[in-house]
Coordinates of C-alpha atoms in Angstrom, one line a residue:
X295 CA 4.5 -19.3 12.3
X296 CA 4.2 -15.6 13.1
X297 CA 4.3 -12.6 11.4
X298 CA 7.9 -11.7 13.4
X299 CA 9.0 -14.8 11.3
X300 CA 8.0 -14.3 8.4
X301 CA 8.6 -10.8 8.3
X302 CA 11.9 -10.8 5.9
X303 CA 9.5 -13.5 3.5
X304 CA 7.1 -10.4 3.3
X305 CA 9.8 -8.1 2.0
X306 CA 10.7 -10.7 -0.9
X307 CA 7.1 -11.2 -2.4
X308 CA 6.7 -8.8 -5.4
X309 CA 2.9 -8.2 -4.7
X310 CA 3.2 -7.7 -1.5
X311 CA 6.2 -4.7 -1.9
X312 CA 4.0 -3.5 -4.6
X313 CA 1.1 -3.0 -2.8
X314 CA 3.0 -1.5 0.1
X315 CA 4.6 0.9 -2.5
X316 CA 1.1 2.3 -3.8
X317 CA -0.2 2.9 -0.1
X318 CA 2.4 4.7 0.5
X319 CA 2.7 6.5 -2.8
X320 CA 0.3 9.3 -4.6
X321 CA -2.3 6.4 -5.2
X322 CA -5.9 7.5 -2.9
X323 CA -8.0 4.2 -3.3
X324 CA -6.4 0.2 -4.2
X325 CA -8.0 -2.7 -5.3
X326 CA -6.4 -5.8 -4.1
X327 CA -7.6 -9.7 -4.6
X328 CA -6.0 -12.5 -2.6
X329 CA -6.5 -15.5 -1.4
X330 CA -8.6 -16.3 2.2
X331 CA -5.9 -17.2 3.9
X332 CA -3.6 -14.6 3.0
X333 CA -6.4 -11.9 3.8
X334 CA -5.2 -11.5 7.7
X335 CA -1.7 -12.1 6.9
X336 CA -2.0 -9.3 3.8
X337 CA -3.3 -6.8 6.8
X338 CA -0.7 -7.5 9.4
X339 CA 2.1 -7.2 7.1
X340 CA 0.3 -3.6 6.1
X341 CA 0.2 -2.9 10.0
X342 CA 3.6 -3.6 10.9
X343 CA 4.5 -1.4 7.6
X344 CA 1.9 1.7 7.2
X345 CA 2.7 4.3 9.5
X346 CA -0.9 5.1 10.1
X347 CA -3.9 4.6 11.7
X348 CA -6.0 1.6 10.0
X349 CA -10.0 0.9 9.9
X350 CA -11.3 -2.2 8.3
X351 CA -14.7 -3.0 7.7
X352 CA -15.9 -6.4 7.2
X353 CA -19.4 -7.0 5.7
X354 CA -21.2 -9.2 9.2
X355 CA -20.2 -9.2 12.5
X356 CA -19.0 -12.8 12.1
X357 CA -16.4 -12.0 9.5
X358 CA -15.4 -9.0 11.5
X359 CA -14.5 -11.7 14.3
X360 CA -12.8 -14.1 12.9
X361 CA -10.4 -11.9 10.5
X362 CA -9.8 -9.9 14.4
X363 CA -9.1 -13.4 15.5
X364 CA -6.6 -14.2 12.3
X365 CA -5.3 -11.0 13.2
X366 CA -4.8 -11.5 17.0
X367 CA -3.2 -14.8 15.8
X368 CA -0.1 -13.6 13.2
X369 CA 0.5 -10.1 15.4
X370 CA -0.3 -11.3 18.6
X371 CA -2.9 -9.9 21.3
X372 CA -1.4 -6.2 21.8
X373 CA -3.4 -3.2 22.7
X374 CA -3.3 -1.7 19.0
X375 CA -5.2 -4.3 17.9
X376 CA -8.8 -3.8 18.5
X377 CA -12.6 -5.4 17.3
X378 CA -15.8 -2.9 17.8
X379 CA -18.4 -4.3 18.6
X380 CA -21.9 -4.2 17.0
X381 CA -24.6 -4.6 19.4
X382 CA -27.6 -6.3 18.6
X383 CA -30.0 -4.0 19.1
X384 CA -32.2 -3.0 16.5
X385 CA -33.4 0.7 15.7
X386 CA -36.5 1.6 17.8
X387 CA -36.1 -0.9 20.2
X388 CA -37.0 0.0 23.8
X389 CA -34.4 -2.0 24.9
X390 CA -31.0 -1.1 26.3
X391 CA -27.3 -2.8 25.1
X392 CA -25.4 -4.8 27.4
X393 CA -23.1 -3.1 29.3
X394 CA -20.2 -5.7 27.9
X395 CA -20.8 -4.4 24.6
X396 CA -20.7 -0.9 25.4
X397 CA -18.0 -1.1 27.3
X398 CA -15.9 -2.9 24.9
X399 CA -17.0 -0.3 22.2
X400 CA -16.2 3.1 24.6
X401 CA -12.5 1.1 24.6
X402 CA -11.8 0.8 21.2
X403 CA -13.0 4.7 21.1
X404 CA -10.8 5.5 23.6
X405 CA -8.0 3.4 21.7
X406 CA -7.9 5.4 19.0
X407 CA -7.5 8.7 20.3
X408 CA -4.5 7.0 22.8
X409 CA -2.4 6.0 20.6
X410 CA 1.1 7.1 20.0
X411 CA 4.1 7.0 17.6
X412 CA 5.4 3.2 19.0
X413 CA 1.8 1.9 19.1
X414 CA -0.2 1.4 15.7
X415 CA -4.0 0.6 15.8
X416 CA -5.9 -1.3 13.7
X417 CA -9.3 -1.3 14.3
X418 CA -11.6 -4.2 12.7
X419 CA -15.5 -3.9 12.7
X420 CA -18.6 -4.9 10.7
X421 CA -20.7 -2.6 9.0
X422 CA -23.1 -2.7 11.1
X423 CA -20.9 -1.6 13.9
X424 CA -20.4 1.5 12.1
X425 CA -23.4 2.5 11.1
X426 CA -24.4 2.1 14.9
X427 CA -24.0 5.6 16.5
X428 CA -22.1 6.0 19.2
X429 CA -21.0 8.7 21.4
X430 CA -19.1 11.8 19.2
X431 CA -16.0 12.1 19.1
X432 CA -15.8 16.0 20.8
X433 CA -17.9 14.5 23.7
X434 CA -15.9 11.7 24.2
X435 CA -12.7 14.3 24.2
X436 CA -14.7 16.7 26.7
X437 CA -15.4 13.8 29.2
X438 CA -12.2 12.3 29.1
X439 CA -9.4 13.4 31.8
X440 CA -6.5 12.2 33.8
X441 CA -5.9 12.8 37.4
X442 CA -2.3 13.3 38.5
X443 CA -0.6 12.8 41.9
X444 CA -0.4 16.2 43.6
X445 CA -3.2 17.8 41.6
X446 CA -6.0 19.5 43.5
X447 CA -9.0 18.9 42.7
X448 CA -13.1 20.0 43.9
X449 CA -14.0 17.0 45.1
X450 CA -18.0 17.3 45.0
X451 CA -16.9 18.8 41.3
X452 CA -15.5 15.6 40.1
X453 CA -18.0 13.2 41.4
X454 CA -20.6 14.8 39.4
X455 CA -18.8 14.8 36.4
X456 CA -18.8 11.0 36.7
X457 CA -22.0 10.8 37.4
X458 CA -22.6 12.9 33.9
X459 CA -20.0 10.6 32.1
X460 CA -22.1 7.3 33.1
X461 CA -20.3 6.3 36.0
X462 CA -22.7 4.3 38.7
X463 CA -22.0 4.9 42.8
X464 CA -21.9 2.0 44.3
X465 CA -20.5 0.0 47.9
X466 CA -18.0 -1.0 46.1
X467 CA -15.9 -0.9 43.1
X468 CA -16.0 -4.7 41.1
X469 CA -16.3 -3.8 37.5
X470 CA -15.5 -0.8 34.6
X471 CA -18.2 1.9 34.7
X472 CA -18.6 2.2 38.6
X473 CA -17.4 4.2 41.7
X474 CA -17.1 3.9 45.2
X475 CA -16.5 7.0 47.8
X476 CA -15.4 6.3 51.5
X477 CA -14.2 9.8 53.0
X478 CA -11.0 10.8 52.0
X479 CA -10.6 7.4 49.9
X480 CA -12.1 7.3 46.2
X481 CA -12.3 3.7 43.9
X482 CA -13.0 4.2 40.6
X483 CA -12.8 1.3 37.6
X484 CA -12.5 3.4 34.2
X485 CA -13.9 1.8 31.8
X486 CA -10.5 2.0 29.2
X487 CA -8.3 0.9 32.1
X488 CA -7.1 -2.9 33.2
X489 CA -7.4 -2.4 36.7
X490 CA -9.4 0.0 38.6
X491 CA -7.5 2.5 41.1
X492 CA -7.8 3.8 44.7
X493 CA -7.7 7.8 44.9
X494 CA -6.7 9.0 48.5
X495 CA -6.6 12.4 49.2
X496 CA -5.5 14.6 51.3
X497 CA -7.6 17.7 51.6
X498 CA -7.9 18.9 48.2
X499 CA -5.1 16.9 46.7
X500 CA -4.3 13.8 45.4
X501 CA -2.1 12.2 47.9
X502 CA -1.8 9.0 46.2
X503 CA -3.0 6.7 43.4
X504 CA -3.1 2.9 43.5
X505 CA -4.1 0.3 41.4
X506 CA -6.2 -2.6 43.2
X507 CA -8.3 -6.0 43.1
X508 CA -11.6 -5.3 42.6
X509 CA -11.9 -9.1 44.1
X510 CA -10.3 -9.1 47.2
X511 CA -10.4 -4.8 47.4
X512 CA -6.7 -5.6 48.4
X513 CA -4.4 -2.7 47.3
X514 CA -1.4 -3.2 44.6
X515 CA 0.9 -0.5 42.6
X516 CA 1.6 2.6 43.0
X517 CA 0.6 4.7 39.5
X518 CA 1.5 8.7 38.9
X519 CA -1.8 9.4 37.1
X520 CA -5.3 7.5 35.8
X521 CA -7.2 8.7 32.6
X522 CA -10.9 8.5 33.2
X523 CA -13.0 8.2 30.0
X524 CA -17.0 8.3 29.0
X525 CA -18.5 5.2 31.0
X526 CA -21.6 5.5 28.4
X527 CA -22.4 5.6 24.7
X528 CA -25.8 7.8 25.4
X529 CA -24.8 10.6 27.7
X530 CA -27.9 13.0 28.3
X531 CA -25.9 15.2 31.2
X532 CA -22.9 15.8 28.9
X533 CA -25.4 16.6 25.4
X534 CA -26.0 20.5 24.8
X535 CA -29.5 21.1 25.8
X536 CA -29.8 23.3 22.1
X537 CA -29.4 20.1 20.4
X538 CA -31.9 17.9 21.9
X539 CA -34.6 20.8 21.7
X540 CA -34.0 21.1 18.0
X541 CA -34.1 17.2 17.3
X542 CA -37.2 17.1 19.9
X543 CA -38.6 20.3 18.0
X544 CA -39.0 18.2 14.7
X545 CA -40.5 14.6 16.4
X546 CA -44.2 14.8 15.6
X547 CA -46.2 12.3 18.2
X548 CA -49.6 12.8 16.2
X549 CA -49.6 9.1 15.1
X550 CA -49.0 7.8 18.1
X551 CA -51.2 6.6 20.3
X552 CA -52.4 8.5 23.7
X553 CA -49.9 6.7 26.1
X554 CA -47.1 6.8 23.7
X555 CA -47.3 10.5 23.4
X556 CA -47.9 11.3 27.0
X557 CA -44.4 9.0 27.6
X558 CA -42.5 10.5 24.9
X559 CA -43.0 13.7 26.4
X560 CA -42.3 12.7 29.7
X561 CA -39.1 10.8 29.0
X562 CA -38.2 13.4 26.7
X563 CA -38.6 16.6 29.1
X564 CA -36.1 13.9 31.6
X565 CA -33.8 13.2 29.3
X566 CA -33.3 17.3 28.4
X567 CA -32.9 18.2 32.2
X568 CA -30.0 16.1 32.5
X569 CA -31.8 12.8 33.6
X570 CA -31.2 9.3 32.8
X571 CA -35.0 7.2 31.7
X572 CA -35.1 3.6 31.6
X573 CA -34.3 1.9 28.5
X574 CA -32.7 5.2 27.2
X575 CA -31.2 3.3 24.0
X576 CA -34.8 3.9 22.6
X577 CA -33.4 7.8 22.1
X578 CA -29.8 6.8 21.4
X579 CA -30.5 9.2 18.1
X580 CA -30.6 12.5 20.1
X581 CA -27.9 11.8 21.9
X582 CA -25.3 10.2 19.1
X583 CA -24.2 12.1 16.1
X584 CA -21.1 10.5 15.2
X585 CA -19.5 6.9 14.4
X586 CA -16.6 5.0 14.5
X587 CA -15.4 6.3 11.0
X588 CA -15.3 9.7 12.5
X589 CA -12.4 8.8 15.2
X590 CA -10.4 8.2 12.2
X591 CA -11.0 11.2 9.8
X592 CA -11.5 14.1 12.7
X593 CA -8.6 16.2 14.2
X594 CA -6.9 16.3 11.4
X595 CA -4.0 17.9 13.7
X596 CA -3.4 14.6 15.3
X597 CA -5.2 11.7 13.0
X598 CA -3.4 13.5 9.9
X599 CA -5.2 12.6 6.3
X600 CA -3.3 9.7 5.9
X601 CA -5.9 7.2 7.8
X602 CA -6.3 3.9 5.9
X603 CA -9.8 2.1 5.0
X604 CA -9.4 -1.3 4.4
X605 CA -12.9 -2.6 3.1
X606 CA -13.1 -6.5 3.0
X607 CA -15.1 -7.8 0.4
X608 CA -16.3 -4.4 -0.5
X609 CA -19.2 -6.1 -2.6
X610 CA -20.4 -8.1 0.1
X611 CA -20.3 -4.6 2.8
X612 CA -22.6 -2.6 0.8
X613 CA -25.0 -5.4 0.5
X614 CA -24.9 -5.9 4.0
X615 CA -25.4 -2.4 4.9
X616 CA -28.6 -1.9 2.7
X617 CA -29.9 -5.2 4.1
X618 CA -29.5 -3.2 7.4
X619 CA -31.0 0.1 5.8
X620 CA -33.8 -1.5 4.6
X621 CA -34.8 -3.8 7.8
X622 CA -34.6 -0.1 9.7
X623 CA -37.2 1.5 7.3
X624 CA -39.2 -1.4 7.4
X625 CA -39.2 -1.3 11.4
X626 CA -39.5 2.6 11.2
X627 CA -42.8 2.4 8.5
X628 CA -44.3 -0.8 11.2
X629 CA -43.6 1.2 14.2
X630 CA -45.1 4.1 13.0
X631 CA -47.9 2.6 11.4
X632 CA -49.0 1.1 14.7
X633 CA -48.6 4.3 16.9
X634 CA -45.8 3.3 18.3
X635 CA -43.1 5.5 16.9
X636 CA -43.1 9.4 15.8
X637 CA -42.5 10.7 13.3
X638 CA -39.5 12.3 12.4
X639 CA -37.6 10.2 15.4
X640 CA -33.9 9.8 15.3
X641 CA -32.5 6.7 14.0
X642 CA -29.9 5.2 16.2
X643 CA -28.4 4.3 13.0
X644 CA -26.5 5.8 10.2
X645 CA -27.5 5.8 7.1
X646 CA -25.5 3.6 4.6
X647 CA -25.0 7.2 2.3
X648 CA -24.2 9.0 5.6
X649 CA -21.3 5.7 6.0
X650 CA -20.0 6.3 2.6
X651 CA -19.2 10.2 3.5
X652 CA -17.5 9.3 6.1
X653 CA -15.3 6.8 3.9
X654 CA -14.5 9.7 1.3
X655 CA -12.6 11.4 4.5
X656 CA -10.0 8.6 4.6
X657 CA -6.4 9.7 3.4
X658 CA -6.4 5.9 1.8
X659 CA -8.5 3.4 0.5
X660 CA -8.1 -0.4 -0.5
X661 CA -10.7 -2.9 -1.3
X662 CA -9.3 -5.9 -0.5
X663 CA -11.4 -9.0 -2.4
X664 CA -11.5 -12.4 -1.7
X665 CA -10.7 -15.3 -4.4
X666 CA -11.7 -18.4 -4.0
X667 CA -8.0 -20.0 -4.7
X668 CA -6.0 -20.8 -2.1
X669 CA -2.9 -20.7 -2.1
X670 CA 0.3 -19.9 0.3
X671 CA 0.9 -16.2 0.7
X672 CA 4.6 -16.3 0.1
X673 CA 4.1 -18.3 -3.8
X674 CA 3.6 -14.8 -5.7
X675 CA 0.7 -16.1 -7.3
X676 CA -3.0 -14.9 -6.5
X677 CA -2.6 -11.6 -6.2
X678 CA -4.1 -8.6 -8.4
X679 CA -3.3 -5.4 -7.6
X680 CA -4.6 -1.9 -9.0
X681 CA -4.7 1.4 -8.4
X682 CA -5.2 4.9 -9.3
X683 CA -4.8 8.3 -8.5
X684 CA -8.0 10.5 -6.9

């Protein structure tokens, strides 16, 4: 059964309406307990119903995954309906994410800022997914852009603005993040997009657009337009040099040992012309000031106040996050103490406090608990509901 079918069921449970009533009424922050089954049912109804963007947070990346995969199941797999990602990369690592990951992540980003009055987005993700940083969300804004057919546009101009956003040249176009350039005849795969496209032009302007097969390079449908978004989380080209020489102002390398500090100032002096460095994730803190909670809370003009946090298992979140917060200071203290870290480096991570800010921005809030009975969603029974005014 599906939430289509059940949707006049929903309409008849007294919790249920009740709840809906508060999170639409004067009511700032809900507490809810149901039962574990009805937990993805509960947030699909809320989807279908809240005319507003909607974050939940889920304590570990395998609860994250498997209420996305509830989800998926009662509203179907529609392009509102999104996971981010944690990577599993610890803090201080000199070690890079895969490319699926932050790929997947950069989607969901670009998601959010997409969507429109017939398309609502939920967005589910672990903790630690948040409290990874990721590219912010002005950066993401400034990269982003869609080419039209007709437009003119510098060719040697545009190319080097993909080259900033992350984008790699090669032969040939076969997966998200990469570009190809034969003469007139331009492939790009954007990373947000299902099918990569085929740019001719003619001179300086775009003569025609076509999706194509990054298998068999074979070309398909003709499109008006393609939106080309960030290809990378960590984006030294695109990153005010002001910033970095502030944050690199404040790391002190006197711990470290002789080879450390001679490559931390080497990488670092790259990294502030512009340049990419291998395993660049090491620095993702100079580069990443924002989260995910931020695509939810910024530009008020178009995200409006009225965003919705939906923390599941609230109890079990904030113990996960200062499990997180305190494997990160213990890796920090170990690093350092060995003279392999400075001091004064940038986390790649938020802060569990900095997290909770972010929360207090939200228009809405509803902890949503889990009891341990189970029972049908549709009984009546099981559910407590509260709230108050903020």
């Amino acid at each position: 059964m599906t939430l289509g079918v059940l949707r006049d069921l929903m309409d008849e449970v007294p919790e249920y309406c009740r709840l809906r009533e508060k999170l639409t009424g004067a009511a700032r922050t809900l507490t809810v307990e149901t039962p574990a089954r009805a937990a993805a049912f509960t947030l699909g109804a809320l989807r279908r119903d809240m005319d507003a963007p909607i974050l939940v947070v889920a304590p570990r990346p395998e609860d994250a995954r498997r209420l996305h995969e509830q989800l998926v199941a009662w509203c179907g797999d529609d392009t509102g309906l999104l996971h981010f990602a944690e990577s599993e990369i610890l803090p201080f690592e000199r070690l890079d994410s895969d490319m699926e990951t932050v790929h997947q992540r950069l989607r969901v980003l670009s998601g959010i800022d997409e969507r429109d009055g017939d398309r609502k987005v939920m967005v589910v993700a672990s903790v630690g997914a948040l409290m990874q940083r990721t590219i912010g969300r002005d950066a993401a804004e400034a990269g982003s852009h869609t080419l039209r057919r007709g437009e003119e546009v510098e060719l040697g101009e545009l190319l080097d603005l993909w080259r900033r956003l992350g984008y790699r040249f090669e032969s040939a176009v076969y997966a998200p993040g990469v570009v190809s350039r034969r003469g007139g005849i331009i492939d790009v795969f954007p990373v947000a997009a299902e099918m990569p496209v085929r740019i001719e032009l003619w001179g300086n302007e775009v003569d025609s657009i076509r999706q194509f097969d990054p298998a068999t390079q074979r070309s398909g449908e003709v499109v008006e337009s393609v939106r080309v978004t960030p290809a990378h989380e960590i984006l030294p080209a695109m990153t005010p040099y002001g910033e970095l020489e502030r944050l690199a102002a404040r790391v002190d390398v006197g711990n470290c040992t002789p080879s450390v500090q001679s490559r931390i100032r080497e990488e670092l002096e790259l990294l502030m012309e512009g340049q990419e460095v291998e395993e660049q994730g090491f620095y993702a803190g100079f580069f990443n000031s924002g989260g995910l909670a931020d695509y939810f809370t910024e530009g008020a003009a178009r995200a409006g106040s009225n965003a919705v946090l939906v923390a599941y298992k609230p109890d079990e979140i904030a113990d996960a996050a200062w499990e997180i917060q305190e494997r990160e200071n213990q890796l920090r203290e170990t690093k350092e103490g060995r003279g392999e870290l400075p001091h004064n480096f940038p986390s790649s991570h938020l802060s569990w406090s900095e997290v909770e800010v972010q929360f207090e921005r939200f228009g809405k809030r509803l902890d949503l608990t889990v009891g341990s009975e189970v029972v049908s969603p549709l009984d009546g029974t099981g559910a407590d509901i509260d709230g108050q005014d903020e």
